[in-house]
PDB file of C-alpha atoms in Angstrom:
ATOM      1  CA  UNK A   1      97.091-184.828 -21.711  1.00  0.00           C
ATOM      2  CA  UNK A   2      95.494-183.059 -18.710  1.00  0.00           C
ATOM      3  CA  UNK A   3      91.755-182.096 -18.540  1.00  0.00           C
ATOM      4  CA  UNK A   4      90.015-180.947 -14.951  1.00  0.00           C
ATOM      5  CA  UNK A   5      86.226-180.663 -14.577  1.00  0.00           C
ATOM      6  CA  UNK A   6      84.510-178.368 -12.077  1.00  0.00           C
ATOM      7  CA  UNK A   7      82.166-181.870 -10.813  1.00  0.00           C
ATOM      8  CA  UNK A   8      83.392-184.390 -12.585  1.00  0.00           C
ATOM      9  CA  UNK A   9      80.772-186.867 -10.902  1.00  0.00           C
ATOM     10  CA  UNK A  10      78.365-184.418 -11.202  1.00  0.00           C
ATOM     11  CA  UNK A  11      75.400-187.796 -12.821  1.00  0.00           C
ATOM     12  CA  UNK A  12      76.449-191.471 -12.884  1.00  0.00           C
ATOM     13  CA  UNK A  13      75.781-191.426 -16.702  1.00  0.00           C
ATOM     14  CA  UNK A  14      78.366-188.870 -17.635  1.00  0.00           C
ATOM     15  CA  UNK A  15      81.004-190.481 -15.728  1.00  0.00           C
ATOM     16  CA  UNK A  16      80.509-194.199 -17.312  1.00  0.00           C
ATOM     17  CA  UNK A  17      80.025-192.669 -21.024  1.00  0.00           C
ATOM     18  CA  UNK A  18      83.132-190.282 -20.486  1.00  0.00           C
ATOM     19  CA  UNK A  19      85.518-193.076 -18.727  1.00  0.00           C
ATOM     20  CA  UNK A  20      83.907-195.656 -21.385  1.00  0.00           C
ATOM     21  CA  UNK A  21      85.106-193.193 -24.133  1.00  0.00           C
ATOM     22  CA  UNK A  22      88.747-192.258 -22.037  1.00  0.00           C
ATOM     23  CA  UNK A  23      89.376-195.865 -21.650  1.00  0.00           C
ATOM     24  CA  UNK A  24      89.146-196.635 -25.182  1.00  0.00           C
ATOM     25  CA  UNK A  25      91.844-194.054 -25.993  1.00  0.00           C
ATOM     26  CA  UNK A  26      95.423-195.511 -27.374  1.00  0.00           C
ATOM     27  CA  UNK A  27      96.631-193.336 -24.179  1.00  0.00           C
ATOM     28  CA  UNK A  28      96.459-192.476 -21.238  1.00  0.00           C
ATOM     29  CA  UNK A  29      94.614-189.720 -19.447  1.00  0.00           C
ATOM     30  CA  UNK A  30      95.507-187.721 -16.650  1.00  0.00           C
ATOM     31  CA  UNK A  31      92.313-186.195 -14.806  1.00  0.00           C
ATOM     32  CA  UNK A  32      91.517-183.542 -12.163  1.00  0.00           C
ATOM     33  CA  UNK A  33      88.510-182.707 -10.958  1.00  0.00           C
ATOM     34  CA  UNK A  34      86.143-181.536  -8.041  1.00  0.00           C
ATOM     35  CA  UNK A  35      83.957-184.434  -6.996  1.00  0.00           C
ATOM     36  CA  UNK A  36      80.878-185.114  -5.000  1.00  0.00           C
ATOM     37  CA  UNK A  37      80.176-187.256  -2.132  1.00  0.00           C
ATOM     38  CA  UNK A  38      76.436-187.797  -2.684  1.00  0.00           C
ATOM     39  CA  UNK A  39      77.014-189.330  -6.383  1.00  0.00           C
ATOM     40  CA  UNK A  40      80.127-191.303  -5.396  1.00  0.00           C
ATOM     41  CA  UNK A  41      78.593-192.779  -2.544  1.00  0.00           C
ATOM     42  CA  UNK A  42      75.400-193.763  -4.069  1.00  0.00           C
ATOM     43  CA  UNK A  43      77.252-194.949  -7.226  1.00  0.00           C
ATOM     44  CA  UNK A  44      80.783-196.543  -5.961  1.00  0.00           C
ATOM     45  CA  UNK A  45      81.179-197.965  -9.315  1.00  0.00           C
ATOM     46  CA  UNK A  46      82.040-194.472 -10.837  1.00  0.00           C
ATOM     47  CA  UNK A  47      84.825-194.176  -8.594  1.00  0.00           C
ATOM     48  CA  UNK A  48      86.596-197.062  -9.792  1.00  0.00           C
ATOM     49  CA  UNK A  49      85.932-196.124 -13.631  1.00  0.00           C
ATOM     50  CA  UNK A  50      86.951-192.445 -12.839  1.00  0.00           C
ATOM     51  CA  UNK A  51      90.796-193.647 -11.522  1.00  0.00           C
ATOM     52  CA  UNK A  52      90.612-196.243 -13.818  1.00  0.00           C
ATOM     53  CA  UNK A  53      90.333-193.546 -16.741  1.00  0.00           C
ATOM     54  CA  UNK A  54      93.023-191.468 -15.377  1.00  0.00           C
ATOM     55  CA  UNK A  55      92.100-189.666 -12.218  1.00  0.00           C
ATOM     56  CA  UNK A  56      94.922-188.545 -10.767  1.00  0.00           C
ATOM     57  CA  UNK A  57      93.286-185.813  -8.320  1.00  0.00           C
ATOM     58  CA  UNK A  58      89.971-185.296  -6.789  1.00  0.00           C
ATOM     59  CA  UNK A  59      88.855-182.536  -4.202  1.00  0.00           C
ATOM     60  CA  UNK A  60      86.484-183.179  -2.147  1.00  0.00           C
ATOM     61  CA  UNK A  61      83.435-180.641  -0.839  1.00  0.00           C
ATOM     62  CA  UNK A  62      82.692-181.984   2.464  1.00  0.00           C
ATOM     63  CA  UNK A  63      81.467-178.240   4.043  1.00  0.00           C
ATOM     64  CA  UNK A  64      80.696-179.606   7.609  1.00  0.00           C
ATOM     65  CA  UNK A  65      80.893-182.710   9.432  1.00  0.00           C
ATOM     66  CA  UNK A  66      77.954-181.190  11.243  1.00  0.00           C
ATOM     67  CA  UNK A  67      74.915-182.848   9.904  1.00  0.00           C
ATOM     68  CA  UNK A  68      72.622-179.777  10.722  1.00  0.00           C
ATOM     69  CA  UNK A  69      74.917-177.620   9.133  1.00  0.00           C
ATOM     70  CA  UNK A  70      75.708-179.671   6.098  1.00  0.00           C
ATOM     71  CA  UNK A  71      71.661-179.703   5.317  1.00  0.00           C
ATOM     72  CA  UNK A  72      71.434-175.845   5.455  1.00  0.00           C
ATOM     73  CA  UNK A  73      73.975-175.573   3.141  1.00  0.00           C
ATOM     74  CA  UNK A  74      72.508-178.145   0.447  1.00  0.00           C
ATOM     75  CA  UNK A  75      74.914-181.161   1.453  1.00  0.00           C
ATOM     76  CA  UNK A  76      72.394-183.968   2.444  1.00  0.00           C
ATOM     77  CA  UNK A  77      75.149-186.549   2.811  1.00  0.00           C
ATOM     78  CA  UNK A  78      75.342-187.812   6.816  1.00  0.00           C
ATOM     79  CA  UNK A  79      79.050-187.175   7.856  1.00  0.00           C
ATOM     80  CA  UNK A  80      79.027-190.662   8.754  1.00  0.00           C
ATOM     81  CA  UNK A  81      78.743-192.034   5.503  1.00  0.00           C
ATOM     82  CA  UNK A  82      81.405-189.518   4.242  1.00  0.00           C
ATOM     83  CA  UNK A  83      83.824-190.834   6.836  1.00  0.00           C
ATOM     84  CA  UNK A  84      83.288-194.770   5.661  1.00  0.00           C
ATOM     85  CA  UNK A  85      84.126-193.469   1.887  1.00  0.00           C
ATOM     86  CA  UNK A  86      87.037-191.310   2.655  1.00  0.00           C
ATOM     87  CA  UNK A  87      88.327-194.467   4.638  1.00  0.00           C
ATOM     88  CA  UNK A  88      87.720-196.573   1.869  1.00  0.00           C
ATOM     89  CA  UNK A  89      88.725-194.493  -0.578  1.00  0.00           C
ATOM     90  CA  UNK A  90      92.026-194.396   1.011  1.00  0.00           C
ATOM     91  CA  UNK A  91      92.377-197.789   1.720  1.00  0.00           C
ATOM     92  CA  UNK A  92      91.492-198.563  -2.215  1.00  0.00           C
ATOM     93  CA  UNK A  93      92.965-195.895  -4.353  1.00  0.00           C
ATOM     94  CA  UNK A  94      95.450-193.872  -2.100  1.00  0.00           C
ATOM     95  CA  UNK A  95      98.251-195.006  -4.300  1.00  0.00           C
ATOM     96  CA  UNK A  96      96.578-194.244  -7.918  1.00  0.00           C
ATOM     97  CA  UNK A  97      94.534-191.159  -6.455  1.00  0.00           C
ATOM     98  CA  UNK A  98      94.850-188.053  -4.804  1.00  0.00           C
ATOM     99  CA  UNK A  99      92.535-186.760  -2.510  1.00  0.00           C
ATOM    100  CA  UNK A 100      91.717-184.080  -0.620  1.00  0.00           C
ATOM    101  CA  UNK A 101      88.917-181.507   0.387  1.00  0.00           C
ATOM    102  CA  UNK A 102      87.333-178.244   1.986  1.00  0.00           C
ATOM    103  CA  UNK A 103      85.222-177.666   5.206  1.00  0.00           C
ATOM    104  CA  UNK A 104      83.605-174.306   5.693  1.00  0.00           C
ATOM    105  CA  UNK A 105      84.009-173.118   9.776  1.00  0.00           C
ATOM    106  CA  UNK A 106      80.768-170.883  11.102  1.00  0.00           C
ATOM    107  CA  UNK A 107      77.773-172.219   9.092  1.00  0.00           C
ATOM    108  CA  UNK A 108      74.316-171.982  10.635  1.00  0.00           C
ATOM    109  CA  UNK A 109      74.010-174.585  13.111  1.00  0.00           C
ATOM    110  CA  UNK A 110      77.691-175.346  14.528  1.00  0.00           C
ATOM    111  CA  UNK A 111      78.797-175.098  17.497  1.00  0.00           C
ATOM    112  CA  UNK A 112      82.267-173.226  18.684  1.00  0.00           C
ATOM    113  CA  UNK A 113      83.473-177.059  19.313  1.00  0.00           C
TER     114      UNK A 113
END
């Protein structure tokens, strides 16, 4: 079985009644999905029930590392805090979990650098 969600962490309370439903299943799952920082971070919990229920594959929507830039294009998350999960992400479900993301070059606010 395959599914794939276009924000699969879109609210904390969709991702613990979905993975509470998935993980009650006689087998197994295999997810793929776009995910958000903001939720994830704020809720590390739902990371471990979304791999846990099968996720396989999750992209990431990081925009800019540029905090100014981020902000003017709706991503409130500091960079630094994005970092700390990627690291930890890695470090915790790099074998169970792919991940990978986007950055948008040339929004308002960055530099040439």
């Amino acid at each position: 079985y395959n599914m794939a969600d276009a924000s699969f962490n879109d609210s904390r309370h969709k991702v613990e009644k979905f993975c509470e439903s998935v993980l009650k299943l006689p087998y197994k799952l295999e997810l793929t999905s776009y995910a958000r920082f903001d939720v994830a971070i704020h809720f590390p919990h739902t990371i471990e029930l979304m791999v846990e229920a099968g996720a396989s594959s999750l992209f990431w929507g990081v925009e800019s590392l540029n905090y100014e830039a981020a902000r003017r294009a709706g991503k409130g998350t500091h960079p630094d805090k994005i970092k700390k999960f990627l690291v930890d992400f890695k470090k915790n479900y790099s074998q169970k979990c792919f991940s990978f993301g986007s950055l948008i070059t040339g929004l308002p606010g960055e530099d040439e650098t």
